[in-house]
Amino acid sequence: MADKVICVTSGKGGVGKSTITGNLATALAAKGYKVVAIDADIGLRNLDLILGLENRIVYDIVHVAEGVCPVEKALVKDKRTKNLYLLPAAQTKDKSAIKPEDLVSIVEKLRDKFDFIFIDSPAGIEEGFKTAVTPADTILVVANPEMASIRDADRVTGLCEAMGKPEPKLIVNRLDPRKVAKGDMLDAEDVVQILGLELLGIVPEDKNMVSYINRGEPAVLFEESIAGKALRNVGERLLGKEVPFLNLEYNEGFFEKLKKLFGGE
Amino acid sequence: MNFKLRGTNVIGIEILTDNKSFDIDTLKNFILEKRQLLRGSRFIISVEDRILTKEEILELKQFLENVEELTFCGFKTNIKENREICISLGIPCDLSEMELEKEKERAETEEIKFIKRTLRSGDKVTSTGDLVILGDVNPGAEVEAGGNVYVMGSLRGTVKAGIGKSEAEIRALYFEAPRLEICNQEKIFDRKESYINFRARVKSGNLKIEFSKKGR
């Protein structure tokens, strides 16, 4: 498979890069593919929390880059999801601890052993971002439906193109259909219109997401989570399948209609 | 000496003076030299980009009156001061047309640039002349041009056109930018203000906005 190494990036922080990386990796591993998730956000390690693996880290990516241990030894195996591995970031170092060449050589060592390699990019457009993007075959740009995030995603897309990478694909995250219906939030269509990228998925806002992250259980493992369902669909699309987008039209409830009728908010 | 003669369709003959080698004595010699040509027809003297003194104009006037068979009809200039002096002395003086100035504004070294991609946030494109963008200009992208800017797509970034010029225009199929600048004139737009078939231009000092439809 050509699109084996997938980098998730956004430019802006806090839009859900790590959450999406963790969930996509889990979704594909749950389907039986052998997946490794690499946390390239050195110094601000988060991916281990999302996957619930924080208490099992012994070695990290900087140890591998420095030659302290082989890469296989640093991989953390997920207990719940078979076939899922994590290569954690170092928390005590910073972005300068690994160079793009280091990550490329790590990815090359893992390439033959795994079906998918996810790289969780740090926020920003500095060296950490460049390191994370360099080994990638496919780039996923995450954007929230708000102007600041769109502008940063746009900048990142331009940088990826300048680095000679193929055109990134877009994931619109944290879309609130209710706010869209009210006109308080941009529609996914608006985001696509500005960025001009292929839309890989729309992930709706899910109030339970925080608790999934706090528990260290990826949302894709739960049938009832709407965000989890959207992310499972993104996983399917990464496999090349055509999956229709979730219907995120907001339907007003009876009480809200009644409230509107009486002029209340 | 770089003076030239030119036929005009109204007056007859125009003497085009050269700014660098301009000198009253040289001009006198030139007229005497071309006397055969100028004889019998009306002519004017065109002085561009050079302020004449009252003495110079008077000297020329006296000289021309003393040469036989010449019909001097007045001056032509692009400088207001010259015209005021001439009129105060009772010599006719035309202001040269704006068209001439415009031609001069457009230097030969100016380029016309084509950009065949979408400009993303952080991109910056400049051109000494016109700029044609076959794509969008996204928020956070910057465009600067000495001439006109044409966007064959959505214009959402910041644009400066007509830098150092007195006339220029910006056109876009769709416009939703916060501000634009043409010939040092600024226009600020509200959030969510958008236009279809947008055109902004500066002509004779005024900024004018035209569009076929407001909104999406």
XYZ file of C-alpha atoms in Angstrom:
481
model
C 0.000 0.000 0.000
C 1.444 3.350 -1.026
C -0.389 5.499 1.508
C 1.062 3.728 4.464
C 2.565 6.603 6.403
C -0.106 9.100 7.400
C 0.694 12.355 9.158
C -2.060 14.217 10.999
C -1.415 17.938 11.264
C -3.300 21.233 11.612
C -1.071 24.218 12.313
C -3.298 25.455 15.102
C -3.235 23.692 18.430
C -6.219 22.183 20.188
C -8.217 21.248 17.121
C -8.022 17.528 17.819
C -4.948 16.181 16.045
C -3.977 13.721 18.753
C -7.564 12.603 19.341
C -8.049 11.924 15.640
C -4.684 10.163 15.330
C -5.442 7.921 18.305
C -8.930 7.127 17.118
C -8.015 6.455 13.484
C -5.163 4.190 14.571
C -7.511 2.326 16.905
C -10.242 2.065 14.255
C -7.901 0.514 11.699
C -6.301 -1.789 14.264
C -9.745 -2.952 15.342
C -10.382 -3.930 11.718
C -7.381 -6.226 11.871
C -4.635 -4.064 10.352
C -1.299 -3.811 12.075
C -0.956 -0.163 13.079
C 1.619 1.960 14.871
C 0.937 5.479 16.107
C 4.002 7.703 16.454
C 3.734 10.702 18.745
C 5.971 13.376 17.220
C 4.863 16.046 19.671
C 8.031 15.839 21.740
C 7.857 17.613 25.065
C 4.041 17.767 24.962
C 3.211 14.089 24.970
C -0.536 13.400 24.720
C -1.225 10.490 22.456
C -0.482 7.984 25.232
C -3.296 9.480 27.319
C -5.803 9.211 24.513
C -4.908 5.560 23.985
C -4.704 4.916 27.738
C -1.097 3.716 27.606
C 0.590 6.326 29.788
C 1.567 3.901 32.547
C 3.376 1.476 30.258
C 5.967 3.728 28.661
C 9.574 2.749 29.288
C 11.454 3.991 26.237
C 10.460 6.784 23.884
C 11.215 8.054 20.400
C 14.210 10.129 21.526
C 15.810 7.015 23.051
C 15.366 5.326 19.681
C 16.819 8.293 17.784
C 19.792 8.431 20.148
C 20.402 4.719 19.766
C 19.702 3.866 23.407
C 17.342 1.094 22.358
C 16.026 -0.458 19.122
C 12.687 0.791 17.879
C 10.925 -2.522 18.592
C 11.757 -2.173 22.269
C 10.242 1.287 22.529
C 6.915 0.267 20.986
C 4.087 0.001 23.519
C 1.551 -2.676 22.719
C -2.081 -1.838 23.320
C -3.767 -4.435 25.504
C -7.346 -3.697 24.524
C -6.877 -3.402 20.768
C -4.805 -6.106 19.156
C -2.343 -4.998 16.459
C -2.096 -1.468 17.842
C 1.271 -0.084 18.918
C 2.394 3.295 20.182
C 5.780 4.905 19.790
C 5.589 7.566 22.504
C 7.196 10.994 22.493
C 9.690 12.078 25.147
C 8.239 14.408 27.719
C 11.525 15.719 29.077
C 13.046 16.846 25.760
C 11.954 19.348 23.134
C 11.393 19.403 19.374
C 15.099 19.758 18.575
C 15.743 16.295 20.051
C 14.928 14.573 16.760
C 15.688 15.645 13.239
C 13.649 14.825 10.115
C 16.279 12.230 9.105
C 15.865 10.451 12.457
C 12.112 10.111 12.007
C 12.541 9.019 8.382
C 14.924 6.232 9.442
C 12.570 5.148 12.258
C 9.637 5.055 9.836
C 11.702 3.088 7.316
C 12.465 0.484 9.982
C 8.759 0.142 10.801
C 7.432 0.328 7.230
C 7.702 -3.383 6.423
C 6.316 -4.532 9.739
C 3.091 -2.507 9.758
C 0.115 -1.869 7.504
C -0.334 1.703 8.680
C 1.940 4.202 10.386
C 0.262 7.277 11.900
C 2.324 10.311 12.873
C 0.816 12.818 15.287
C 2.312 16.188 14.375
C 2.855 18.971 16.889
C 1.073 22.295 16.481
C 2.956 25.096 14.778
C 4.920 25.297 11.548
C 8.430 25.052 12.928
C 10.948 22.231 12.949
C 8.671 19.832 14.860
C 6.045 20.111 12.154
C 8.624 19.649 9.406
C 10.041 16.572 11.133
C 6.576 15.014 11.408
C 5.601 15.711 7.789
C 8.867 14.681 6.100
C 8.358 10.871 6.183
C 4.617 11.015 5.365
C 3.013 9.601 2.190
C -0.374 11.111 3.008
C -1.153 14.177 5.062
C -4.411 14.742 6.870
C -5.146 18.345 7.784
C -7.536 18.804 10.693
C -9.549 22.027 10.842
C -12.303 23.239 13.097
C -15.068 25.246 11.449
C -13.710 28.616 12.565
C -11.566 31.170 10.764
C -8.406 30.934 12.916
C -8.194 27.187 12.428
C -8.964 27.440 8.705
C -6.270 30.015 8.143
C -3.687 27.879 9.959
C -4.763 24.780 8.061
C -4.372 26.776 4.866
C -0.857 27.801 5.829
C 0.092 24.235 6.651
C -1.312 23.048 3.328
C 0.825 25.616 1.526
C 3.915 24.466 3.427
C 3.208 20.809 2.635
C 2.870 21.656 -1.040
C 6.132 23.607 -0.877
C 7.789 20.515 0.615
C 6.714 18.546 -2.451
C 4.098 16.467 -0.648
C 0.866 15.397 -2.337
C -2.181 17.559 -1.658
C -3.372 16.976 1.913
C -6.817 15.648 2.725
C -9.153 17.474 5.049
C -10.947 16.430 8.214
C -13.396 18.949 9.632
C -13.521 18.375 13.364
C -15.878 19.511 16.123
C -18.682 20.617 13.856
C -21.792 21.494 15.828
C -24.845 21.018 13.567
C -26.945 23.029 15.971
C -24.702 26.076 15.753
C -24.481 25.675 11.986
C -28.274 25.689 11.748
C -28.367 28.852 13.839
C -25.742 30.484 11.620
C -23.225 30.755 14.459
C -20.742 28.349 12.919
C -19.287 27.832 9.477
C -20.553 24.850 7.541
C -18.186 22.076 6.439
C -18.926 23.222 2.902
C -17.549 26.694 3.682
C -14.358 25.162 5.023
C -13.941 23.026 1.909
C -14.639 26.029 -0.295
C -11.864 28.061 1.288
C -9.264 25.317 1.582
C -10.056 23.561 -1.677
C -9.008 20.147 -0.368
C -10.566 16.702 -0.659
C -12.871 16.169 2.315
C -12.110 12.914 4.092
C -14.533 13.308 6.957
C -16.675 15.512 9.123
C -16.465 14.759 12.831
C -19.298 16.262 14.845
C -18.882 17.786 18.286
C -19.412 15.102 20.905
C -19.846 16.120 24.526
C -18.726 12.678 25.671
C -15.356 13.016 23.962
C -13.731 14.545 27.052
C -14.722 11.591 29.176
C -13.447 9.102 26.589
C -10.103 10.906 26.603
C -10.020 11.080 30.404
C -10.699 7.381 30.627
C -8.087 6.654 27.948
C -10.593 4.828 25.796
C -10.770 5.878 22.127
C -14.297 6.868 21.064
C -14.211 4.627 17.981
C -14.549 1.622 20.264
C -18.021 2.735 21.337
C -21.020 2.203 19.124
C -23.021 4.971 20.793
C -20.492 7.740 20.143
C -21.408 9.833 17.086
C -17.870 11.215 16.801
C -16.588 7.648 17.066
C -18.854 6.626 14.204
C -17.650 9.511 12.041
C -14.034 8.567 12.792
C -14.679 4.912 11.936
C -16.000 6.151 8.585
C -12.826 8.182 8.064
C -10.873 4.973 8.704
C -12.931 3.178 6.044
C -12.242 6.002 3.593
C -8.507 5.681 4.305
C -8.847 2.056 3.194
C -10.234 3.350 -0.087
C -13.859 2.477 0.542
C -16.660 4.831 -0.369
C -18.678 5.610 2.726
C -21.434 8.233 2.672
C -21.056 11.162 5.055
C -23.117 11.105 8.233
C -26.314 13.075 8.114
C -25.526 15.996 10.386
C -28.593 18.093 9.608
C -29.959 19.526 12.777
C -33.637 18.930 13.356
C -35.331 21.191 15.840
C -37.074 19.383 18.606
C -40.704 19.970 19.507
C -39.895 22.098 22.532
C -37.481 24.288 20.632
C -40.075 24.923 17.962
C -42.502 25.838 20.708
C -39.959 28.142 22.316
C -39.293 29.844 18.990
C -43.008 30.299 18.519
C -43.178 32.229 21.763
C -40.119 34.300 20.927
C -37.826 32.709 23.500
C -34.271 31.712 22.713
C 20.104 68.153 -28.825
C 17.059 65.953 -28.734
C 14.345 68.306 -29.919
C 11.849 66.918 -32.381
C 9.157 68.135 -34.706
C 5.757 66.534 -34.841
C 2.731 67.229 -36.976
C -0.537 67.737 -35.131
C -3.977 67.610 -36.625
C -5.231 70.867 -35.126
C -2.432 73.395 -34.970
C 0.156 72.265 -37.464
C 3.563 71.609 -36.006
C 4.604 70.878 -32.452
C 8.190 71.280 -31.272
C 8.881 68.632 -28.668
C 11.630 69.817 -26.360
C 13.815 67.530 -24.366
C 14.022 68.025 -20.650
C 17.697 67.146 -20.249
C 19.246 69.329 -22.900
C 16.710 72.140 -22.595
C 18.259 75.510 -23.011
C 16.845 78.672 -24.509
C 19.803 79.197 -26.860
C 19.614 75.606 -28.101
C 15.919 76.015 -28.725
C 16.541 79.231 -30.639
C 19.162 77.519 -32.814
C 16.816 74.610 -33.420
C 14.064 76.913 -34.597
C 16.426 78.796 -36.882
C 17.682 75.514 -38.281
C 14.182 74.268 -39.053
C 12.963 77.603 -40.297
C 12.318 76.261 -43.778
C 10.049 73.602 -42.372
C 8.193 75.842 -39.980
C 7.630 78.586 -42.491
C 4.027 79.258 -43.299
C 2.494 76.912 -40.757
C 1.407 77.504 -37.226
C 3.441 75.843 -34.491
C 3.568 75.405 -30.740
C 6.377 74.565 -28.339
C 5.815 71.718 -25.950
C 7.721 71.789 -22.659
C 7.259 68.812 -20.349
C 8.499 68.266 -16.805
C 10.391 71.504 -16.666
C 9.479 74.737 -14.980
C 10.255 77.792 -17.123
C 11.126 81.128 -15.633
C 9.359 84.308 -16.622
C 12.583 85.615 -18.182
C 12.967 82.526 -20.314
C 9.451 82.792 -21.642
C 9.816 86.497 -22.372
C 13.129 85.929 -24.128
C 11.599 83.247 -26.306
C 8.610 85.420 -27.092
C 10.780 88.333 -28.211
C 12.978 86.047 -30.250
C 10.020 84.483 -32.044
C 8.496 87.862 -32.820
C 11.749 88.928 -34.496
C 12.016 85.918 -36.783
C 10.061 86.488 -39.960
C 7.535 84.123 -41.516
C 6.883 82.217 -38.297
C 3.452 81.845 -36.738
C 3.997 81.010 -33.073
C 0.744 79.938 -31.456
C 1.797 79.283 -27.851
C 3.088 76.654 -25.465
C 1.972 73.249 -24.383
C 3.032 71.935 -20.996
C 2.134 69.461 -18.270
C 3.123 71.819 -15.452
C 0.633 74.235 -13.991
C 3.191 76.920 -13.067
C 4.315 77.282 -16.681
C 0.747 77.746 -17.773
C 0.079 80.419 -15.146
C 3.109 82.457 -16.199
C 2.218 82.147 -19.880
C -1.342 83.276 -19.303
C -0.207 86.211 -17.202
C 1.987 87.254 -20.140
C -0.849 86.803 -22.610
C 0.646 83.768 -24.355
C -1.731 80.859 -25.022
C -0.742 77.669 -23.211
C -2.358 74.252 -23.239
C -2.102 71.634 -20.554
C -1.094 68.362 -22.183
C -3.555 65.518 -21.919
C -3.628 62.980 -19.113
C -3.191 60.187 -21.637
C 0.425 61.133 -22.083
C 1.055 60.928 -18.371
C -0.539 57.534 -18.142
C 1.740 56.147 -20.818
C 4.718 57.404 -18.925
C 3.556 55.749 -15.705
C 3.714 52.347 -17.285
C 7.425 51.637 -17.520
C 8.721 49.248 -20.119
C 10.298 47.025 -17.503
C 6.952 46.192 -15.914
C 6.059 42.538 -15.930
C 2.747 40.742 -16.186
C 2.718 37.765 -13.881
C 0.452 34.742 -14.096
C -0.016 32.604 -11.002
C -1.611 29.278 -11.820
C -2.438 28.098 -8.308
C -4.315 29.048 -5.182
C -2.435 31.371 -2.875
C -2.628 29.967 0.626
C -2.206 31.665 3.974
C 1.381 32.857 4.334
C 2.040 33.016 0.594
C 3.134 36.353 -0.784
C 3.230 37.272 -4.443
C 4.507 40.517 -5.875
C 4.705 41.938 -9.353
C 6.096 45.183 -10.700
C 3.212 45.287 -13.148
C -0.067 43.442 -13.527
C -0.841 40.254 -11.675
C -3.278 37.580 -12.813
C -4.145 34.808 -10.382
C -5.819 31.732 -11.818
C -7.041 30.463 -8.468
C -8.107 31.773 -5.084
C -6.385 34.157 -2.711
C -7.060 32.689 0.704
C -7.233 34.559 4.034
C -3.737 35.426 5.222
C -2.202 35.475 1.739
C -0.736 38.733 0.468
C -0.657 40.148 -3.014
C 1.209 43.271 -4.079
C 1.343 44.681 -7.571
C 2.540 47.833 -9.254
C -0.322 47.512 -11.719
C -3.713 45.854 -11.716
C -4.680 42.654 -9.923
C -7.084 40.137 -11.441
C -8.252 37.158 -9.402
C -10.026 34.410 -11.328
C -11.504 32.970 -8.172
C -12.267 34.045 -4.613
C -10.333 36.922 -3.144
C -10.121 36.674 0.654
C -6.573 37.847 1.347
C -5.014 41.286 1.466
C -4.295 43.018 -1.811
C -2.323 46.108 -2.724
C -2.556 47.305 -6.295
C -1.229 50.271 -8.214
C 1.690 50.914 -5.892
C 3.233 54.237 -6.927
C 0.587 54.852 -9.557
C -2.408 57.125 -9.849
C -4.695 54.617 -11.572
C -5.235 50.901 -11.071
C -7.931 48.325 -10.497
C -8.586 45.088 -8.653
C -11.029 42.553 -10.008
C -12.258 39.283 -8.555
C -15.010 36.831 -9.363
C -15.834 36.626 -5.662
C -14.654 39.064 -3.009
C -14.672 38.674 0.764
C -11.507 40.402 1.974
C -11.225 42.604 5.056
C -9.406 45.426 3.287
C -7.766 46.464 0.078
C -5.438 49.183 -1.081
C -5.252 50.767 -4.512
C -2.853 53.610 -5.305
C -2.371 54.236 -1.592
C -6.114 54.573 -1.027
C -7.494 52.222 1.569
C -10.902 50.624 1.811
C -12.042 48.550 4.761
C -14.869 46.043 4.560
C -17.081 44.614 7.274
C -16.993 40.997 8.266
C -19.189 38.816 6.077
C -19.365 41.575 3.473
C -19.020 39.836 0.144
C -19.499 40.586 -3.526
C -19.797 38.712 -6.780
C -18.060 40.046 -9.891
C -16.197 42.588 -7.860
C -14.267 45.496 -9.247
C -12.518 48.263 -7.329
C -10.644 50.949 -9.162
C -9.032 54.306 -8.683
C -9.551 56.782 -11.470
C -8.780 60.497 -11.244
C -8.191 60.154 -7.534
C -11.453 58.454 -6.572
C -11.872 54.912 -5.350
C -14.926 53.296 -6.827
C -16.411 49.892 -6.040
C -18.543 48.049 -8.564
C -20.140 44.609 -8.375
C -22.918 42.639 -9.955
C -24.334 41.182 -6.750
C -23.828 41.513 -3.021
C -23.492 38.394 -0.893
C -23.097 34.848 -2.139
